[in-house]
């Protein structure tokens, strides 16, 4: 069945909204290891725009710098995503936390550094900065999840 469709009770194809594709039951595991990482990915995208186009963040939140909030959300989401991966299941708890923190820090701070360099070389255009921020964030999240899925595929059950 095509992922954009589902069958209703009369076995007719109906369109599935994008949000329905991401529904998982609410339980502790799904909140920690699905919804929080999903929120972290959204924060990561917002962080990319905030670094590349800081004026937009100031216009949206004039009384508060949201950079640290976005960074913390990104770190938590990425760390929990890495922590729950199949290739990490055999790791003892303390090293597993350390590996997850390390991966989250390297991914997030490496991205911030990349965006800072991009900001210095891009023309001063809010549209270009925002577009480059969002597209680079989406591309890096996709590359990261593909990498994690590849590493997980190498693990024998």
Short mmCIF file of C-alpha atoms in Angstrom, two decimals:
data_model
loop_
_atom_site.label_atom_id
_atom_site.label_comp_id
_atom_site.label_asym_id
_atom_site.label_seq_id
_atom_site.Cartn_x
_atom_site.Cartn_y
_atom_site.Cartn_z
CA UNK A 1 0.00 0.00 0.00
CA UNK A 2 1.25 3.46 -0.84
CA UNK A 3 2.37 5.30 2.31
CA UNK A 4 0.28 8.35 1.38
CA UNK A 5 -2.90 6.26 1.47
CA UNK A 6 -4.67 3.99 3.92
CA UNK A 7 -7.74 1.80 3.71
CA UNK A 8 -10.87 2.87 5.55
CA UNK A 9 -13.44 0.49 7.10
CA UNK A 10 -14.99 -0.11 3.64
CA UNK A 11 -11.53 -0.98 2.25
CA UNK A 12 -11.45 2.22 0.18
CA UNK A 13 -8.22 4.12 -0.25
CA UNK A 14 -8.15 7.44 1.60
CA UNK A 15 -5.45 10.07 1.74
CA UNK A 16 -3.38 10.10 4.92
CA UNK A 17 -2.25 13.48 6.18
CA UNK A 18 1.46 13.96 6.85
CA UNK A 19 0.71 14.20 10.57
CA UNK A 20 -1.04 10.83 10.65
CA UNK A 21 2.10 9.19 9.31
CA UNK A 22 3.92 10.26 12.47
CA UNK A 23 1.40 9.08 15.03
CA UNK A 24 2.62 6.63 17.62
CA UNK A 25 0.84 5.64 20.81
CA UNK A 26 1.63 7.84 23.79
CA UNK A 27 3.77 5.90 26.22
CA UNK A 28 7.04 6.61 28.01
CA UNK A 29 9.22 4.93 25.38
CA UNK A 30 7.60 6.69 22.41
CA UNK A 31 7.65 10.07 24.15
CA UNK A 32 11.35 9.77 25.04
CA UNK A 33 12.64 8.09 21.92
CA UNK A 34 10.25 9.22 19.17
CA UNK A 35 8.44 12.45 20.03
CA UNK A 36 11.32 14.20 21.85
CA UNK A 37 13.77 13.39 19.00
CA UNK A 38 11.15 14.59 16.52
CA UNK A 39 10.85 17.84 18.51
CA UNK A 40 14.66 17.99 18.60
CA UNK A 41 14.77 17.78 14.81
CA UNK A 42 12.27 20.66 14.57
CA UNK A 43 14.39 22.65 17.02
CA UNK A 44 17.48 21.82 14.96
CA UNK A 45 15.82 23.30 11.88
CA UNK A 46 14.82 26.40 13.80
CA UNK A 47 18.36 26.65 15.18
CA UNK A 48 19.75 26.60 11.66
CA UNK A 49 17.59 29.55 10.69
CA UNK A 50 18.45 31.32 13.95
CA UNK A 51 22.19 31.02 13.26
CA UNK A 52 22.00 31.93 9.59
CA UNK A 53 19.34 34.62 9.95
CA UNK A 54 19.53 35.94 13.55
CA UNK A 55 17.42 38.98 12.70
CA UNK A 56 14.42 36.74 12.14
CA UNK A 57 14.70 35.29 15.64
CA UNK A 58 14.91 38.77 17.14
CA UNK A 59 11.79 39.83 15.21
CA UNK A 60 9.87 36.72 16.30
CA UNK A 61 11.04 36.76 19.93
CA UNK A 62 12.08 40.35 20.68
CA UNK A 63 12.41 39.91 24.45
CA UNK A 64 14.29 36.62 24.52
CA UNK A 65 17.23 35.02 22.74
CA UNK A 66 15.97 31.53 21.87
CA UNK A 67 19.32 30.19 20.63
CA UNK A 68 20.16 28.33 23.84
CA UNK A 69 16.65 26.90 24.13
CA UNK A 70 16.81 25.62 20.56
CA UNK A 71 20.30 24.22 21.11
CA UNK A 72 19.29 22.44 24.33
CA UNK A 73 16.20 20.94 22.64
CA UNK A 74 18.36 19.81 19.74
CA UNK A 75 20.93 18.21 22.05
CA UNK A 76 18.30 16.37 24.09
CA UNK A 77 16.42 15.14 21.01
CA UNK A 78 19.59 14.02 19.23
CA UNK A 79 21.00 12.38 22.35
CA UNK A 80 17.82 10.39 22.98
CA UNK A 81 17.65 9.40 19.31
CA UNK A 82 21.20 8.01 19.44
CA UNK A 83 20.67 6.38 22.85
CA UNK A 84 17.78 4.21 21.60
CA UNK A 85 19.42 2.96 18.41
CA UNK A 86 19.81 -0.77 17.83
CA UNK A 87 23.61 -0.62 17.67
CA UNK A 88 23.67 0.93 21.17
CA UNK A 89 21.59 -1.75 22.90
CA UNK A 90 24.55 -3.88 23.98
CA UNK A 91 26.48 -0.93 25.44
CA UNK A 92 26.56 -0.59 29.24
CA UNK A 93 24.38 2.28 30.49
CA UNK A 94 27.09 4.80 31.48
CA UNK A 95 29.15 4.50 28.25
CA UNK A 96 25.89 4.49 26.27
CA UNK A 97 24.94 7.85 27.81
CA UNK A 98 28.44 9.13 27.08
CA UNK A 99 28.32 8.01 23.44
CA UNK A 100 24.89 9.61 23.02
CA UNK A 101 26.02 12.90 24.56
CA UNK A 102 29.17 12.88 22.42
CA UNK A 103 27.21 12.21 19.22
CA UNK A 104 24.65 14.89 20.03
CA UNK A 105 27.36 17.45 20.83
CA UNK A 106 29.39 16.70 17.70
CA UNK A 107 26.36 16.78 15.42
CA UNK A 108 24.90 19.96 16.91
CA UNK A 109 28.04 22.01 17.45
CA UNK A 110 29.51 20.87 14.13
CA UNK A 111 26.33 22.08 12.46
CA UNK A 112 26.43 25.42 14.28
CA UNK A 113 30.04 25.89 13.15
CA UNK A 114 29.10 25.02 9.57
CA UNK A 115 26.18 27.48 9.66
CA UNK A 116 28.41 30.22 11.08
CA UNK A 117 30.84 29.71 8.19
CA UNK A 118 27.94 29.67 5.72
CA UNK A 119 26.62 32.91 7.20
CA UNK A 120 29.95 34.60 6.59
CA UNK A 121 30.03 33.62 2.91
CA UNK A 122 26.35 33.95 1.94
CA UNK A 123 25.07 37.21 0.53
CA UNK A 124 23.12 39.34 2.99
CA UNK A 125 19.68 38.11 2.08
CA UNK A 126 17.12 36.96 4.61
CA UNK A 127 15.48 34.66 2.04
CA UNK A 128 18.76 33.02 1.00
CA UNK A 129 19.89 32.59 4.63
CA UNK A 130 16.58 31.07 5.71
CA UNK A 131 16.42 28.77 2.69
CA UNK A 132 20.01 27.61 3.18
CA UNK A 133 19.38 27.08 6.88
CA UNK A 134 16.28 24.95 6.48
CA UNK A 135 17.60 22.97 3.51
CA UNK A 136 20.94 22.26 5.19
CA UNK A 137 19.20 21.21 8.42
CA UNK A 138 16.84 18.86 6.59
CA UNK A 139 19.71 17.43 4.55
CA UNK A 140 21.89 16.86 7.62
CA UNK A 141 19.05 15.26 9.58
CA UNK A 142 18.37 12.94 6.63
CA UNK A 143 22.07 12.09 6.28
CA UNK A 144 22.32 11.44 10.02
CA UNK A 145 19.26 9.19 10.15
CA UNK A 146 20.42 7.30 7.06
CA UNK A 147 23.82 6.79 8.70
CA UNK A 148 22.24 5.52 11.92
CA UNK A 149 19.99 3.15 9.98
CA UNK A 150 23.03 1.83 8.09
CA UNK A 151 24.98 1.27 11.32
CA UNK A 152 21.94 -0.45 12.87
CA UNK A 153 21.65 -2.70 9.80
CA UNK A 154 25.16 -4.02 10.48
CA UNK A 155 24.14 -5.33 13.91
CA UNK A 156 23.26 -9.01 14.04
CA UNK A 157 20.25 -9.81 16.23
#
